[in-house]
């Protein structure tokens, strides 16, 4: 799976198929095929070698025999050896055993044994071994004493020889250039005449991009053997390419800014500080250097500066009242179509008073609805002061809201976009103890959204 022979850890998986060639009568087979799986871990941790094996054998059936069980098995083994004589001789203990899965650790079905053994590598291709040991317990196959011999013939793995000159890379002073053997380790594996290195930087002239100037080894053939380029500010952009060689900067595609500090934009308004007339206040880009990057003094372009505009994002007309200055007759705010002036009704009636005041307010609301078709529904709410009975006020407020809906539908608003509801004196904006408060509470409101959500608290009209 991973690792190479001789590493600290090497792992492998194995599978083995056994076919029934033995005789059942002679107890050399059970007449069935079986499959064995095993996992192995081994390695060399000087001066020791170790190995561990775990696995199992699958048989097609279990059966009782001689007071024990024969069937599928689990097995394990481990060994530890001491390497001596240049690692050619290894000696140490080994233990191994197995147990039947249907009778785990049963004494007749779980043979185990151990031995002391050695292996000796006699040459480049031959290894011999021997061992002697005994069994543990009473399991089938447990020996009183066991001895064994082994002989192995193998093809050793050869070290690398990249230039194929017969001198392994580990001994080759010139592993990429075909050479000859030399007793001098500095010349072994190099061409007969030492390769030229005029600047004596240990990089051969054939590979040196700067053969007459001592340099450093790099992976780039264009810079290999050349001096390390100067980078005074340490920003990884060499001085020859750095437009600001003494100031740490960033890499850009522009030679005039490459290596210079990144341009800043302190107020994050998209206008760089060097062009921003107000670098610490977010603003807008203009063609005038004196105002570029500064806040727009009149965002809604209604001629009233933001500081004096009660509605700086909605164009409106000037008004001596600071709370109305620069506001239109109707505008969208906080989920409502806000109106500065109220629709006027006849006293105690749902009839809209004719005249400029109510006309301008309703026209403004109508225009907002025409301009904003994303508004799917609007609920017109009617409200009264506390004078009169609650039932009377609720009916009056509902009729007044209905009158506003009829007016808007008559002036082009689709009736499915607009509904009405009366709340009487249930939701006052001001105390009803004063005339000013009662006047403020007599009103209609235009709420945007689902007409079923009518219980939201109204926000105060500016």
Coordinates of N, CA, C and O in Angstrom, one line a residue, residues 206-313:
X206 N 27.8 24.2 -18.3 CA 26.8 23.8 -19.3 C 25.4 24.1 -18.7 O 24.4 24.2 -19.5
X207 N 25.3 24.2 -17.4 CA 24.0 24.5 -16.8 C 23.9 25.9 -16.2 O 22.8 26.2 -15.6
X208 N 25.0 26.6 -16.2 CA 25.1 27.9 -15.6 C 24.7 29.0 -16.5 O 25.3 29.3 -17.6
X209 N 23.6 29.8 -16.2 CA 23.2 30.9 -17.0 C 24.1 32.1 -16.9 O 24.1 33.0 -17.8
X210 N 24.9 32.1 -15.9 CA 25.9 33.2 -15.7 C 27.3 32.5 -15.3 O 27.7 32.5 -14.2
X211 N 27.9 31.8 -16.3 CA 29.1 31.0 -16.0 C 30.3 31.7 -15.5 O 31.2 31.1 -15.0
X212 N 30.3 33.1 -15.7 CA 31.5 33.8 -15.3 C 31.3 34.6 -14.0 O 32.2 35.4 -13.5
X213 N 30.1 34.5 -13.4 CA 29.7 35.2 -12.2 C 29.2 34.2 -11.1 O 28.2 33.5 -11.4
X214 N 29.8 34.1 -10.0 CA 29.3 33.1 -9.0 C 27.9 33.4 -8.6 O 27.5 34.6 -8.4
X215 N 27.1 32.4 -8.6 CA 25.7 32.6 -8.3 C 25.1 31.4 -7.4 O 25.8 30.7 -6.8
X216 N 23.8 31.3 -7.5 CA 23.1 30.3 -6.7 C 22.3 29.4 -7.6 O 22.0 29.7 -8.7
X217 N 22.0 28.1 -7.1 CA 21.3 27.2 -7.9 C 19.8 27.4 -7.8 O 19.3 27.7 -6.7
X218 N 19.1 27.5 -9.0 CA 17.7 27.6 -9.0 C 17.1 26.6 -10.0 O 17.8 26.0 -10.7
X219 N 15.8 26.4 -10.0 CA 15.1 25.5 -10.9 C 14.8 26.1 -12.2 O 14.4 25.4 -13.2
X220 N 15.1 27.4 -12.4 CA 14.9 28.1 -13.6 C 16.2 28.2 -14.5 O 17.1 28.8 -14.0
X221 N 16.2 27.5 -15.6 CA 17.4 27.5 -16.5 C 17.9 29.0 -16.8 O 19.1 29.2 -17.0
X222 N 17.0 29.9 -16.8 CA 17.4 31.3 -17.1 C 18.1 32.0 -16.0 O 18.8 33.0 -16.2
X223 N 18.0 31.5 -14.7 CA 18.6 32.2 -13.6 C 19.6 31.2 -12.9 O 20.3 31.7 -12.0
X224 N 19.6 29.9 -13.2 CA 20.4 29.0 -12.5 C 21.9 29.4 -12.6 O 22.4 29.6 -13.7
X225 N 22.5 29.6 -11.4 CA 23.9 30.0 -11.4 C 24.2 31.4 -11.4 O 25.3 31.9 -11.4
X226 N 23.1 32.2 -11.4 CA 23.3 33.7 -11.4 C 23.1 34.2 -10.0 O 22.5 33.6 -9.1
X227 N 23.7 35.4 -9.7 CA 23.6 36.0 -8.4 C 22.1 36.2 -8.1 O 21.3 36.5 -9.0
X228 N 21.8 36.2 -6.8 CA 20.4 36.5 -6.4 C 20.1 37.9 -6.6 O 20.9 38.8 -6.2
X229 N 19.0 38.2 -7.4 CA 18.7 39.6 -7.7 C 18.4 40.4 -6.4 O 17.9 39.9 -5.4
X230 N 18.7 41.7 -6.5 CA 18.6 42.6 -5.4 C 17.1 42.9 -5.2 O 16.4 43.1 -6.2
X231 N 16.7 42.9 -3.9 CA 15.3 43.4 -3.6 C 15.4 44.1 -2.2 O 15.2 43.6 -1.2
X232 N 15.8 45.4 -2.3 CA 16.1 46.2 -1.1 C 15.0 46.2 -0.1 O 15.2 46.2 1.1
X233 N 13.7 46.4 -0.6 CA 12.6 46.5 0.3 C 12.0 45.2 0.7 O 11.0 45.2 1.5
X234 N 12.5 44.1 0.2 CA 12.0 42.8 0.6 C 10.6 42.5 0.3 O 9.9 41.6 0.9
X235 N 10.0 43.0 -0.8 CA 8.6 42.8 -1.2 C 8.5 41.7 -2.3 O 7.4 41.6 -2.9
X236 N 9.6 41.0 -2.6 CA 9.7 39.9 -3.6 C 9.6 40.4 -5.0 O 9.5 39.6 -5.9
X237 N 9.7 41.7 -5.2 CA 9.7 42.3 -6.5 C 11.1 42.8 -6.7 O 11.5 43.8 -6.0
X238 N 11.9 42.3 -7.6 CA 13.3 42.6 -7.7 C 13.5 44.1 -8.1 O 12.6 44.7 -8.8
X239 N 14.6 44.7 -7.7 CA 14.7 46.1 -7.8 C 14.7 46.6 -9.3 O 14.2 47.7 -9.6
X240 N 15.1 45.7 -10.2 CA 15.1 46.1 -11.6 C 13.7 46.2 -12.2 O 13.4 46.9 -13.2
X241 N 12.7 45.6 -11.5 CA 11.3 45.7 -11.9 C 10.4 46.5 -10.9 O 9.3 46.8 -11.2
X242 N 11.0 47.0 -9.8 CA 10.3 47.7 -8.8 C 10.3 49.2 -9.0 O 11.4 49.8 -8.9
X243 N 9.1 49.7 -9.2 CA 9.0 51.2 -9.4 C 9.3 51.9 -8.1 O 9.5 53.1 -8.1
X244 N 9.2 51.2 -6.9 CA 9.4 51.8 -5.6 C 10.3 50.9 -4.9 O 9.9 50.2 -4.0
X245 N 11.6 50.8 -5.3 CA 12.5 49.8 -4.7 C 12.8 49.9 -3.2 O 13.3 48.9 -2.6
X246 N 12.6 51.0 -2.6 CA 12.9 51.2 -1.2 C 11.6 51.2 -0.3 O 11.7 51.5 0.9
X247 N 10.4 51.0 -0.9 CA 9.2 50.9 -0.2 C 8.5 49.6 -0.5 O 8.3 49.3 -1.6
X248 N 8.1 48.9 0.6 CA 7.3 47.6 0.4 C 6.0 47.9 -0.4 O 5.3 48.8 0.0
X249 N 5.8 47.1 -1.4 CA 4.6 47.4 -2.2 C 4.0 46.1 -2.7 O 4.3 45.0 -2.2
X250 N 3.2 46.2 -3.7 CA 2.5 45.0 -4.3 C 2.8 44.9 -5.8 O 3.1 45.9 -6.5
X251 N 2.6 43.7 -6.3 CA 2.9 43.5 -7.8 C 1.7 43.9 -8.6 O 0.5 43.6 -8.3
X252 N 2.0 44.7 -9.7 CA 0.9 45.1 -10.6 C 1.4 44.9 -12.0 O 2.6 44.6 -12.3
X253 N 0.5 45.0 -13.0 CA 0.9 44.9 -14.4 C 1.4 46.2 -15.0 O 1.9 46.2 -16.1
X254 N 1.3 47.3 -14.2 CA 1.7 48.6 -14.7 C 3.2 48.8 -14.2 O 3.4 48.9 -13.0
X255 N 4.1 48.9 -15.2 CA 5.5 49.1 -14.7 C 5.7 50.4 -13.9 O 6.7 50.5 -13.1
X256 N 4.8 51.4 -14.0 CA 5.0 52.6 -13.3 C 4.5 52.5 -11.8 O 4.9 53.3 -11.0
X257 N 3.8 51.4 -11.5 CA 3.3 51.2 -10.1 C 3.7 49.9 -9.5 O 3.5 49.6 -8.4
X258 N 4.3 49.0 -10.4 CA 4.7 47.7 -9.9 C 5.7 47.8 -8.7 O 6.8 48.5 -8.8
X259 N 5.4 47.2 -7.6 CA 6.2 47.2 -6.4 C 5.9 48.4 -5.5 O 6.6 48.6 -4.5
X260 N 5.0 49.3 -5.9 CA 4.6 50.4 -5.0 C 3.5 50.0 -4.1 O 2.7 49.1 -4.4
X261 N 3.3 50.8 -3.0 CA 2.2 50.5 -2.1 C 0.8 50.5 -2.9 O 0.7 51.3 -3.8
X262 N -0.1 49.7 -2.5 CA -1.4 49.7 -3.1 C -2.1 51.0 -2.8 O -2.0 51.6 -1.7
X263 N -2.8 51.6 -3.8 CA -3.5 52.8 -3.5 C -4.6 52.6 -2.5 O -5.2 51.6 -2.4
X264 N -4.8 53.7 -1.6 CA -5.7 53.5 -0.5 C -7.0 54.3 -0.8 O -7.0 55.2 -1.6
X265 N -8.1 53.9 -0.1 CA -9.4 54.5 -0.2 C -10.0 54.4 1.2 O -10.8 53.5 1.5
X266 N -9.6 55.3 2.1 CA -9.9 55.2 3.5 C -11.4 55.2 3.7 O -11.9 54.5 4.6
X267 N -12.2 56.0 3.0 CA -13.6 56.0 3.2 C -14.4 55.0 2.4 O -15.7 55.0 2.5
X268 N -13.7 54.2 1.6 CA -14.3 53.1 0.9 C -15.5 53.5 0.0 O -16.5 52.9 -0.2
X269 N -15.3 54.7 -0.7 CA -16.3 55.2 -1.6 C -16.0 55.0 -3.0 O -16.7 55.5 -3.9
X270 N -14.9 54.3 -3.3 CA -14.5 54.0 -4.7 C -13.7 55.1 -5.3 O -13.2 55.0 -6.5
X271 N -13.4 56.2 -4.6 CA -12.6 57.2 -5.1 C -11.3 57.2 -4.3 O -11.3 57.3 -3.1
X272 N -10.1 56.9 -5.0 CA -8.9 56.8 -4.3 C -8.5 58.1 -3.5 O -8.8 59.2 -4.0
X273 N -7.8 57.9 -2.4 CA -7.5 59.0 -1.5 C -6.7 60.1 -2.3 O -7.0 61.3 -2.0
X274 N -5.9 59.7 -3.2 CA -5.1 60.7 -3.9 C -6.0 61.6 -4.8 O -5.5 62.7 -5.2
X275 N -7.2 61.2 -5.2 CA -8.1 62.0 -6.0 C -9.3 62.4 -5.2 O -10.1 63.2 -5.7
X276 N -9.4 62.0 -3.9 CA -10.6 62.3 -3.1 C -10.4 63.6 -2.3 O -9.5 63.7 -1.5
X277 N -11.3 64.5 -2.6 CA -11.3 65.8 -1.9 C -11.8 65.7 -0.4 O -11.5 66.5 0.4
X278 N -12.5 64.6 -0.1 CA -12.9 64.3 1.2 C -12.6 62.8 1.5 O -13.4 61.9 1.6
X279 N -11.3 62.5 1.8 CA -10.8 61.1 1.8 C -11.4 60.4 3.0 O -11.3 59.1 3.1
X280 N -11.9 61.0 4.1 CA -12.4 60.4 5.3 C -13.9 60.3 5.4 O -14.4 59.8 6.4
X281 N -14.6 60.8 4.3 CA -16.0 60.8 4.3 C -16.5 60.2 3.0 O -16.2 60.7 2.0
X282 N -17.3 59.2 3.1 CA -17.8 58.6 1.8 C -18.6 59.6 1.0 O -19.4 60.3 1.5
X283 N -18.3 59.6 -0.3 CA -18.9 60.5 -1.2 C -19.2 59.9 -2.6 O -19.2 58.7 -2.7
X284 N -19.3 60.8 -3.6 CA -19.5 60.4 -5.0 C -18.5 61.0 -5.9 O -17.9 62.0 -5.5
X285 N -18.3 60.3 -7.0 CA -17.3 60.8 -8.0 C -17.9 61.9 -8.8 O -19.0 61.9 -9.3
X286 N -17.1 63.0 -8.9 CA -17.5 64.1 -9.8 C -16.3 64.5 -10.6 O -15.1 64.1 -10.4
X287 N -16.5 65.4 -11.6 CA -15.4 65.8 -12.5 C -14.7 67.0 -11.9 O -13.7 67.5 -12.5
X288 N -15.2 67.5 -10.8 CA -14.6 68.7 -10.2 C -13.6 68.2 -9.1 O -14.1 67.6 -8.1
X289 N -12.3 68.5 -9.2 CA -11.4 68.0 -8.2 C -11.7 68.5 -6.8 O -11.3 67.9 -5.8
X290 N -12.4 69.7 -6.7 CA -12.7 70.2 -5.4 C -13.8 69.5 -4.7 O -14.0 69.5 -3.5
X291 N -14.7 68.8 -5.5 CA -15.8 68.0 -4.8 C -15.7 66.5 -5.1 O -16.5 65.8 -4.5
X292 N -14.8 66.1 -5.9 CA -14.6 64.6 -6.2 C -14.4 63.8 -4.9 O -13.5 64.1 -4.1
X293 N -15.3 62.8 -4.7 CA -15.2 62.0 -3.5 C -15.9 62.6 -2.3 O -15.9 61.9 -1.2
X294 N -16.5 63.7 -2.4 CA -17.2 64.3 -1.3 C -18.7 64.0 -1.3 O -19.2 63.6 -2.4
X295 N -19.4 64.0 -0.2 CA -20.9 63.7 -0.2 C -21.6 64.6 -1.1 O -21.3 65.8 -1.3
X296 N -22.7 64.1 -1.8 CA -23.5 64.9 -2.6 C -24.3 65.8 -1.7 O -25.1 65.4 -0.9
X297 N -24.2 67.2 -1.9 CA -24.9 68.1 -1.0 C -26.4 68.1 -1.2 O -27.1 68.6 -0.3
X298 N -26.9 67.6 -2.4 CA -28.3 67.6 -2.6 C -28.6 66.3 -3.3 O -28.7 66.3 -4.6
X299 N -28.8 65.2 -2.6 CA -29.0 63.9 -3.2 C -30.2 63.8 -4.1 O -30.1 63.1 -5.1
X300 N -31.3 64.4 -3.7 CA -32.5 64.3 -4.5 C -32.6 65.4 -5.6 O -33.6 65.4 -6.3
X301 N -31.6 66.3 -5.6 CA -31.6 67.3 -6.7 C -32.8 68.2 -6.7 O -33.3 68.5 -7.8
X302 N -33.3 68.5 -5.5 CA -34.5 69.4 -5.5 C -34.2 70.8 -5.1 O -35.0 71.6 -4.9
X303 N -32.9 71.1 -5.1 CA -32.4 72.5 -4.8 C -32.3 72.8 -3.3 O -32.0 73.9 -3.0
X304 N -32.6 71.8 -2.5 CA -32.5 72.0 -1.0 C -31.4 71.1 -0.5 O -31.5 69.9 -0.7
X305 N -30.4 71.7 0.1 CA -29.3 70.9 0.6 C -29.7 69.9 1.6 O -30.7 70.0 2.3
X306 N -29.0 68.8 1.6 CA -29.3 67.6 2.5 C -29.6 68.0 4.0 O -30.5 67.6 4.6
X307 N -28.7 69.0 4.5 CA -28.8 69.3 5.9 C -30.1 70.0 6.2 O -30.6 69.9 7.3
X308 N -30.7 70.7 5.2 CA -32.0 71.4 5.5 C -33.2 70.6 4.9 O -34.3 71.0 5.1
X309 N -32.9 69.5 4.2 CA -34.0 68.7 3.5 C -34.5 67.7 4.5 O -33.8 66.8 4.9
X310 N -35.8 67.8 4.8 CA -36.4 66.8 5.7 C -36.6 65.4 5.0 O -36.7 64.4 5.6
X311 N -36.6 65.4 3.6 CA -36.6 64.2 2.8 C -35.5 64.3 1.8 O -35.7 64.6 0.6
X312 N -34.2 64.1 2.2 CA -33.1 64.3 1.3 C -33.0 63.3 0.2 O -32.3 63.6 -0.8
X313 N -33.8 62.3 0.2 CA -33.8 61.3 -0.9 C -35.0 61.3 -1.8 O -35.2 60.5 -2.7

